[in-house]
Every structure is written in structure tokens, then in C-alpha cells.
Amino acid sequence: MRSGRILPVLVAVVLGAGGVLAQSQPRKLKVHISVDMEGIAGVVTGDQLGPTGFEYGRFREFMTREAVAAVTAAKAAGATEIVVADAHGNGQNLLIEQFPADVRIIRSWPRRLGMVAGIDEQVDAAIFIGYHAGTNNTTGVRAHTFSSANLTRVALNGVNVTEGSWNAAIAGHYNVPVVMMSGDDAAIAEVRKAIGNIEGAETKRTLGFHSANTITPQAATELIGQKVRAGLGRLSELKPFKVSGPIAVEVSFKNYMVAEILAYLPLFERTDSHSVRFKARDMAEASMIMNFIGEYRPDITP
Ligand SMILES: [Zn+2]
């Protein structure tokens, strides 16, 4: 290099200025952490996943510890503000008293941005904990997209999505990159194929829909800590996952009637017996329409 003398001086000046800045004015780093449960270490069946399961009480503790491990690591990596979204089942799984006092926690449904509620332009990085493969994946533990009971496919502009890639697209709408995801090997491989090479914490190897070779809860918290620090360390390199509008969203249901009745509305086109398609301006609108489809019932109370 020709400017052999000038460059080291310039580097020293820039680094020096940065050092002073870092001391007097800490850089803001707001992190959003969305926490699902199927990808938590040890989870294999419904026995761990809801209040009627015999192991649920213990596994919401393990889920909480994995989320707290992500929070702790994010703070160690410089996070100045953290929002956690409880994104599984009834949205009331995380034991909120186990989080540091400066963390905000989003609970229960419905909410317009679903699993990533709380994300906006102020957030600098997104992290997904306990995530799982999508409904079209043949190998992932409890693989489904939004509702194992009701949906068989969700696609954005013709490409099948998982909860991971759908939520990454919502984050991308707000210019927020996903830096790390934890879950089984199938879930991590699938999300990387869709959104790029983010950091992954593999909590278990899938052996089938209801079986896995898992690491322990303790090992999972350590691994998640490492990968969160690695992901936030790569923040400048990882780009937001953008799906440009107008977006065509296709949804296939297990049953006929939802598709039939949604097609009464001009927004929805019935594409086959079990499927509808709609156009959304952007991912925020797509998310609201999907949440409407999932949540609306005429007997909702209050
Ligand atoms: Zn879940």
C-alpha cells in the first residue's frame, strides 16, 4: 500500500475519537428477543408445550432460562435496551420475575405484529429463541407454521415461509436484521436458507416430528449465550431480510370452510379448495391480516 505512513495515523485518530465517544456517550443498542417453545432444548411433544402437559411447568422454567441467557449475553455484547416477546401458545409462558428489572416483556394475544410484537424502527437487532421448522419441513420437531391445527402452508410471493422467515420479514420491514436463532438443526438450516447465514444455536437434532436427540437445559443456556454474542458481534455485516411490496400472501388451511368464507371478502382470492391468496402493501399489513385470520371468531369476548 502506498500511503503507508498516513494510514496508521488516520486509523489512530479515528480509533481515538471513537474511544472518547464510547466513554462519554454509550451507543444505543436496542435488542428484540422473540421466544417460542418448540425449539427449546428437550421439547419433543405436547407434554412440554402447554398447561395441560405433565412437563409444562418445568419446561416453561427451561424456556425462561434460555430467554434470560439471551438477555444476559445481549447485555454483555452492549445492549442498552431489551424487549422480549412471549411468542408461544397462550403468550403467557415466560416466568417474568426471572428477568432483569430493565427488560420489557410482551405477553398474550392478539397483537398486530404477532410473535415479533414490540419491534419497530428503534430496534437494532432481532433474536429468535426456541424456534422450530415450518409446516412443509419433513424432519423438524413439531414443524408447523403459526398453527399446527389449522394451517398447512403459508407463502410470501410464492415462497413457503416458516415462522422464522415470516418474522424476519416483519423485522426487515423495520430495517432490523435477525442476528441469531436457536432451535433444532432442521429449523436452523431452513431459516438460513431463507434469510442468510445468521448465527444458530442448535438445541437438539431432530429424529422425527415427536423425537429428538437433545442437549441439556444447562448446555443450551451456555450455547445461546455464545451465539447471541457472536450474532451481535456480526451486526454490521448481517442485513435485514426484505420482502418488497406489494406482497402476495398464500395461506392453505386443513379444512375447507375457512377458505370458502374468507373468499366472500374481495381481499381474498380462493386459489383452491383449501387455499386463499391476498395482497398486502407491506409486511406490517400482511401480519395484521394473518393475525385477523388466526384470531377472529364471532364469539370473541370481551
Ligand atoms: Zn410455539
Tab-separated table of C-alpha atoms and ligand atoms in Angstrom:
chain	number	residue	atom	x	y	z
A	1	MET	CA	0.000	0.000	0.000
A	2	ARG	CA	1.364	3.393	-0.957
A	3	SER	CA	0.047	5.590	1.844
A	4	GLY	CA	1.997	3.525	4.360
A	5	ARG	CA	2.622	6.450	6.662
A	6	ILE	CA	-0.647	8.295	6.504
A	7	LEU	CA	-2.961	5.307	7.088
A	8	PRO	CA	-1.727	4.301	10.577
A	9	VAL	CA	-2.047	7.937	11.683
A	10	LEU	CA	-5.591	8.170	10.322
A	11	VAL	CA	-6.548	4.870	11.982
A	12	ALA	CA	-5.147	6.106	15.311
A	13	VAL	CA	-7.129	9.369	15.048
A	14	VAL	CA	-10.380	7.580	14.160
A	15	LEU	CA	-9.974	4.937	16.887
A	16	GLY	CA	-9.040	7.630	19.404
A	17	ALA	CA	-12.143	9.658	18.602
A	18	GLY	CA	-14.290	6.516	18.826
A	19	GLY	CA	-12.808	5.696	22.210
A	20	VAL	CA	-13.657	9.130	23.610
A	21	LEU	CA	-17.171	8.875	22.144
A	22	ALA	CA	-17.698	5.432	23.653
A	23	GLN	CA	-16.725	6.708	27.102
A	24	SER	CA	-18.815	9.855	27.151
A	25	GLN	CA	-21.844	8.717	25.146
A	26	PRO	CA	-22.619	4.969	25.087
A	27	ARG	CA	-24.001	3.845	21.751
A	28	LYS	CA	-27.676	2.798	21.795
A	29	LEU	CA	-28.284	-0.880	21.033
A	30	LYS	CA	-31.903	-1.993	21.307
A	31	VAL	CA	-32.491	-5.738	21.000
A	32	HIS	CA	-35.777	-7.578	20.443
A	33	ILE	CA	-35.971	-11.229	21.540
A	34	SER	CA	-38.924	-13.356	20.360
A	35	VAL	CA	-39.283	-16.567	22.359
A	36	ASP	CA	-41.161	-19.644	21.121
A	37	MET	CA	-41.126	-23.016	22.874
A	38	GLU	CA	-40.909	-25.920	20.402
A	39	GLY	CA	-37.201	-25.270	19.804
A	40	ILE	CA	-36.233	-25.166	23.493
A	41	ALA	CA	-33.792	-27.944	24.484
A	42	GLY	CA	-35.648	-31.122	25.427
A	43	VAL	CA	-39.049	-30.187	23.971
A	44	VAL	CA	-40.401	-33.058	21.834
A	45	THR	CA	-44.182	-33.331	22.345
A	46	GLY	CA	-47.248	-31.511	23.631
A	47	ASP	CA	-46.386	-32.806	27.114
A	48	GLN	CA	-43.939	-29.909	27.420
A	49	LEU	CA	-45.826	-27.277	25.421
A	50	GLY	CA	-48.994	-26.258	27.239
A	51	PRO	CA	-50.663	-26.014	30.655
A	52	THR	CA	-52.270	-29.475	30.347
A	53	GLY	CA	-48.935	-31.223	29.636
A	54	PHE	CA	-47.353	-33.038	32.576
A	55	GLU	CA	-43.927	-31.451	31.972
A	56	TYR	CA	-45.102	-27.900	31.105
A	57	GLY	CA	-44.232	-26.333	34.468
A	58	ARG	CA	-40.611	-27.477	34.233
A	59	PHE	CA	-40.267	-26.585	30.572
A	60	ARG	CA	-41.552	-23.031	30.955
A	61	GLU	CA	-38.762	-22.706	33.504
A	62	PHE	CA	-36.251	-24.023	30.907
A	63	MET	CA	-37.748	-21.719	28.251
A	64	THR	CA	-37.340	-18.788	30.631
A	65	ARG	CA	-33.712	-19.717	31.347
A	66	GLU	CA	-32.898	-19.830	27.613
A	67	ALA	CA	-34.525	-16.411	27.153
A	68	VAL	CA	-32.668	-14.979	30.165
A	69	ALA	CA	-29.413	-16.407	28.758
A	70	ALA	CA	-30.075	-14.446	25.560
A	71	VAL	CA	-30.820	-11.287	27.560
A	72	THR	CA	-27.648	-11.656	29.644
A	73	ALA	CA	-25.491	-12.237	26.566
A	74	ALA	CA	-27.087	-9.328	24.692
A	75	LYS	CA	-26.269	-7.033	27.621
A	76	ALA	CA	-22.693	-8.355	27.690
A	77	ALA	CA	-22.499	-7.512	23.979
A	78	GLY	CA	-23.608	-3.922	24.643
A	79	ALA	CA	-27.426	-3.997	24.531
A	80	THR	CA	-28.805	-0.860	26.173
A	81	GLU	CA	-32.497	-1.761	25.861
A	82	ILE	CA	-34.201	-5.171	25.542
A	83	VAL	CA	-37.767	-6.168	24.662
A	84	VAL	CA	-38.783	-9.814	24.999
A	85	ALA	CA	-41.926	-11.172	23.297
A	86	ASP	CA	-43.515	-14.323	24.717
A	87	ALA	CA	-44.428	-15.921	21.376
A	88	HIS	CA	-45.797	-19.375	22.164
A	89	GLY	CA	-49.213	-20.847	22.906
A	90	ASN	CA	-51.149	-18.532	25.209
A	91	GLY	CA	-48.296	-15.988	25.215
A	92	GLN	CA	-48.033	-16.357	28.999
A	93	ASN	CA	-45.246	-18.905	29.377
A	94	LEU	CA	-42.208	-16.887	30.436
A	95	LEU	CA	-41.651	-16.511	34.191
A	96	ILE	CA	-41.327	-12.745	34.132
A	97	GLU	CA	-39.884	-12.392	37.636
A	98	GLN	CA	-36.707	-14.136	36.442
A	99	PHE	CA	-35.774	-11.304	34.033
A	100	PRO	CA	-33.628	-8.286	34.945
A	101	ALA	CA	-35.648	-5.242	36.046
A	102	ASP	CA	-34.816	-3.178	32.946
A	103	VAL	CA	-36.315	-5.677	30.450
A	104	ARG	CA	-39.816	-5.172	28.998
A	105	ILE	CA	-41.895	-8.277	28.271
A	106	ILE	CA	-44.766	-8.580	25.785
A	107	ARG	CA	-47.433	-11.125	26.748
A	108	SER	CA	-50.658	-12.656	25.390
A	109	TRP	CA	-52.575	-12.207	22.125
A	110	PRO	CA	-53.921	-10.895	19.845
A	111	ARG	CA	-51.308	-8.383	18.737
A	112	ARG	CA	-50.775	-6.813	15.339
A	113	LEU	CA	-47.190	-7.977	14.820
A	114	GLY	CA	-47.769	-11.423	16.328
A	115	MET	CA	-44.612	-13.192	17.502
A	116	VAL	CA	-42.436	-10.099	16.976
A	117	ALA	CA	-44.750	-7.540	18.593
A	118	GLY	CA	-42.640	-4.734	20.041
A	119	ILE	CA	-40.383	-4.471	17.017
A	120	ASP	CA	-40.092	-1.082	15.294
A	121	GLU	CA	-37.516	1.219	13.665
A	122	GLN	CA	-35.866	1.831	17.046
A	123	VAL	CA	-34.758	-1.814	17.322
A	124	ASP	CA	-31.220	-2.586	16.111
A	125	ALA	CA	-31.193	-6.406	16.188
A	126	ALA	CA	-33.662	-9.291	16.450
A	127	ILE	CA	-33.058	-12.678	18.096
A	128	PHE	CA	-35.312	-15.751	17.883
A	129	ILE	CA	-35.170	-18.269	20.743
A	130	GLY	CA	-36.894	-21.696	20.781
A	131	TYR	CA	-37.959	-21.516	17.139
A	132	HIS	CA	-38.955	-24.549	15.041
A	133	ALA	CA	-39.152	-25.647	11.404
A	134	GLY	CA	-42.061	-24.729	9.112
A	135	THR	CA	-45.112	-26.807	8.292
A	136	ASN	CA	-43.687	-28.038	4.955
A	137	ASN	CA	-40.488	-29.365	6.568
A	138	THR	CA	-40.404	-33.180	6.626
A	139	THR	CA	-37.991	-33.538	9.537
A	140	GLY	CA	-38.318	-30.761	12.146
A	141	VAL	CA	-39.585	-31.401	15.677
A	142	ARG	CA	-43.200	-30.143	15.882
A	143	ALA	CA	-42.720	-28.485	12.463
A	144	HIS	CA	-45.613	-26.090	11.773
A	145	THR	CA	-46.285	-22.526	10.665
A	146	PHE	CA	-48.386	-20.459	13.124
A	147	SER	CA	-50.987	-23.185	13.737
A	148	SER	CA	-50.385	-26.917	13.546
A	149	ALA	CA	-54.143	-27.362	13.988
A	150	ASN	CA	-55.304	-25.127	11.126
A	151	LEU	CA	-52.640	-24.284	8.513
A	152	THR	CA	-50.759	-26.430	6.007
A	153	ARG	CA	-48.891	-23.711	4.097
A	154	VAL	CA	-48.036	-20.010	4.267
A	155	ALA	CA	-46.119	-18.431	1.371
A	156	LEU	CA	-44.769	-14.966	0.593
A	157	ASN	CA	-44.553	-14.124	-3.113
A	158	GLY	CA	-44.795	-17.851	-3.899
A	159	VAL	CA	-42.094	-18.980	-1.460
A	160	ASN	CA	-43.117	-21.151	1.505
A	161	VAL	CA	-42.214	-19.494	4.787
A	162	THR	CA	-41.517	-20.614	8.324
A	163	GLU	CA	-42.308	-18.591	11.410
A	164	GLY	CA	-38.617	-17.693	11.398
A	165	SER	CA	-38.561	-16.296	7.855
A	166	TRP	CA	-42.006	-14.641	8.208
A	167	ASN	CA	-40.938	-12.864	11.405
A	168	ALA	CA	-37.568	-11.995	9.843
A	169	ALA	CA	-39.522	-10.299	7.020
A	170	ILE	CA	-41.526	-8.256	9.560
A	171	ALA	CA	-38.259	-7.279	11.253
A	172	GLY	CA	-36.856	-6.431	7.798
A	173	HIS	CA	-39.817	-4.112	7.164
A	174	TYR	CA	-38.480	-2.055	10.102
A	175	ASN	CA	-34.870	-2.424	8.838
A	176	VAL	CA	-33.999	-4.791	11.676
A	177	PRO	CA	-31.676	-7.739	10.906
A	178	VAL	CA	-32.087	-11.104	12.641
A	179	VAL	CA	-28.679	-11.998	14.073
A	180	MET	CA	-29.302	-15.319	15.785
A	181	MET	CA	-31.849	-18.126	16.135
A	182	SER	CA	-31.981	-21.153	18.440
A	183	GLY	CA	-33.894	-24.350	17.727
A	184	ASP	CA	-33.366	-27.792	16.241
A	185	ASP	CA	-30.995	-28.480	13.328
A	186	ALA	CA	-33.835	-28.555	10.753
A	187	ALA	CA	-35.171	-25.170	11.872
A	188	ILE	CA	-31.757	-23.520	11.726
A	189	ALA	CA	-30.905	-24.960	8.289
A	190	GLU	CA	-34.291	-23.885	6.943
A	191	VAL	CA	-34.146	-20.303	8.217
A	192	ARG	CA	-30.572	-19.859	6.970
A	193	LYS	CA	-31.637	-20.992	3.501
A	194	ALA	CA	-34.392	-18.361	3.533
A	195	ILE	CA	-32.749	-15.322	5.135
A	196	GLY	CA	-28.979	-15.903	5.085
A	197	ASN	CA	-26.220	-17.151	7.316
A	198	ILE	CA	-27.266	-15.914	10.767
A	199	GLU	CA	-25.823	-17.411	13.958
A	200	GLY	CA	-27.603	-20.602	15.080
A	201	ALA	CA	-27.714	-22.334	18.472
A	202	GLU	CA	-28.650	-25.976	17.858
A	203	THR	CA	-30.535	-27.174	20.941
A	204	LYS	CA	-31.315	-30.631	19.524
A	205	ARG	CA	-31.043	-32.875	16.459
A	206	THR	CA	-34.381	-33.862	15.063
A	207	LEU	CA	-35.195	-37.590	14.864
A	208	GLY	CA	-38.790	-37.001	13.761
A	209	PHE	CA	-41.878	-34.872	14.439
A	210	HIS	CA	-42.030	-36.062	18.064
A	211	SER	CA	-38.465	-37.138	18.828
A	212	ALA	CA	-35.032	-35.589	19.121
A	213	ASN	CA	-31.521	-36.054	20.403
A	214	THR	CA	-31.266	-33.056	22.724
A	215	ILE	CA	-28.632	-31.169	24.681
A	216	THR	CA	-29.409	-30.336	28.322
A	217	PRO	CA	-31.058	-27.116	29.539
A	218	GLN	CA	-27.742	-26.027	31.098
A	219	ALA	CA	-25.802	-26.671	27.866
A	220	ALA	CA	-28.478	-24.786	25.904
A	221	THR	CA	-28.131	-21.635	28.005
A	222	GLU	CA	-24.345	-21.661	27.512
A	223	LEU	CA	-24.620	-22.213	23.765
A	224	ILE	CA	-27.286	-19.497	23.395
A	225	GLY	CA	-25.068	-17.057	25.285
A	226	GLN	CA	-22.158	-17.739	22.913
A	227	LYS	CA	-24.258	-17.435	19.758
A	228	VAL	CA	-26.039	-14.242	20.864
A	229	ARG	CA	-22.655	-12.603	21.488
A	230	ALA	CA	-21.412	-13.876	18.112
A	231	GLY	CA	-24.544	-12.647	16.315
A	232	LEU	CA	-24.435	-9.158	17.840
A	233	GLY	CA	-20.722	-9.061	17.018
A	234	ARG	CA	-21.680	-9.516	13.351
A	235	LEU	CA	-24.434	-6.863	13.444
A	236	SER	CA	-22.824	-4.580	10.868
A	237	GLU	CA	-22.441	-7.484	8.434
A	238	LEU	CA	-25.932	-9.055	8.766
A	239	LYS	CA	-28.560	-7.358	6.609
A	240	PRO	CA	-32.311	-7.003	7.225
A	241	PHE	CA	-34.398	-9.599	5.338
A	242	LYS	CA	-36.543	-7.518	2.982
A	243	VAL	CA	-39.639	-8.689	1.117
A	244	SER	CA	-40.711	-5.856	-1.140
A	245	GLY	CA	-44.364	-4.954	-1.591
A	246	PRO	CA	-46.994	-5.400	-2.768
A	247	ILE	CA	-46.685	-8.849	-1.224
A	248	ALA	CA	-48.735	-11.863	-2.335
A	249	VAL	CA	-49.563	-13.999	0.706
A	250	GLU	CA	-50.918	-17.511	0.185
A	251	VAL	CA	-52.478	-19.461	3.026
A	252	SER	CA	-53.666	-23.091	2.940
A	253	PHE	CA	-55.976	-24.467	5.615
A	254	LYS	CA	-56.552	-28.015	6.831
A	255	ASN	CA	-60.287	-27.551	6.307
A	256	TYR	CA	-62.495	-26.162	3.534
A	257	MET	CA	-64.796	-23.720	5.282
A	258	VAL	CA	-62.282	-21.027	6.264
A	259	ALA	CA	-61.157	-20.657	2.641
A	260	GLU	CA	-64.772	-20.617	1.428
A	261	ILE	CA	-65.894	-17.895	3.834
A	262	LEU	CA	-62.767	-15.703	3.591
A	263	ALA	CA	-63.359	-15.610	-0.176
A	264	TYR	CA	-66.624	-13.678	0.470
A	265	LEU	CA	-64.328	-10.697	1.073
A	266	PRO	CA	-62.871	-9.025	-2.054
A	267	LEU	CA	-59.445	-9.010	-0.389
A	268	PHE	CA	-59.220	-12.786	-0.700
A	269	GLU	CA	-58.988	-14.875	-3.846
A	270	ARG	CA	-59.727	-18.588	-3.392
A	271	THR	CA	-56.916	-20.379	-5.222
A	272	ASP	CA	-58.017	-23.945	-4.478
A	273	SER	CA	-60.428	-25.787	-2.190
A	274	HIS	CA	-58.269	-25.217	0.897
A	275	SER	CA	-56.382	-22.022	-0.011
A	276	VAL	CA	-56.697	-18.254	-0.345
A	277	ARG	CA	-54.366	-15.544	-1.611
A	278	PHE	CA	-54.306	-11.875	-0.616
A	279	LYS	CA	-52.168	-8.869	-1.463
A	280	ALA	CA	-50.620	-6.757	1.278
A	281	ARG	CA	-48.914	-3.376	0.947
A	282	ASP	CA	-46.053	-4.478	3.195
A	283	MET	CA	-45.192	-6.978	5.949
A	284	ALA	CA	-46.865	-4.925	8.688
A	285	GLU	CA	-50.165	-5.149	6.786
A	286	ALA	CA	-49.570	-8.833	5.924
A	287	SER	CA	-49.021	-9.528	9.624
A	288	MET	CA	-52.258	-7.808	10.644
A	289	ILE	CA	-54.292	-9.743	8.061
A	290	MET	CA	-52.694	-13.059	9.127
A	291	ASN	CA	-53.438	-12.268	12.753
A	292	PHE	CA	-57.036	-11.453	11.828
A	293	ILE	CA	-57.351	-14.830	10.054
A	294	GLY	CA	-55.939	-16.617	13.089
A	295	GLU	CA	-57.779	-14.741	15.811
A	296	TYR	CA	-61.243	-13.728	14.576
A	297	ARG	CA	-64.293	-15.595	15.827
A	298	PRO	CA	-67.783	-14.139	16.140
A	299	ASP	CA	-67.987	-15.273	19.754
A	300	ILE	CA	-64.854	-13.432	20.906
A	301	THR	CA	-65.276	-11.933	24.354
A	302	PRO	CA	-64.981	-9.382	25.921
B	1	ZN	ZN	-44.766	-22.327	19.624
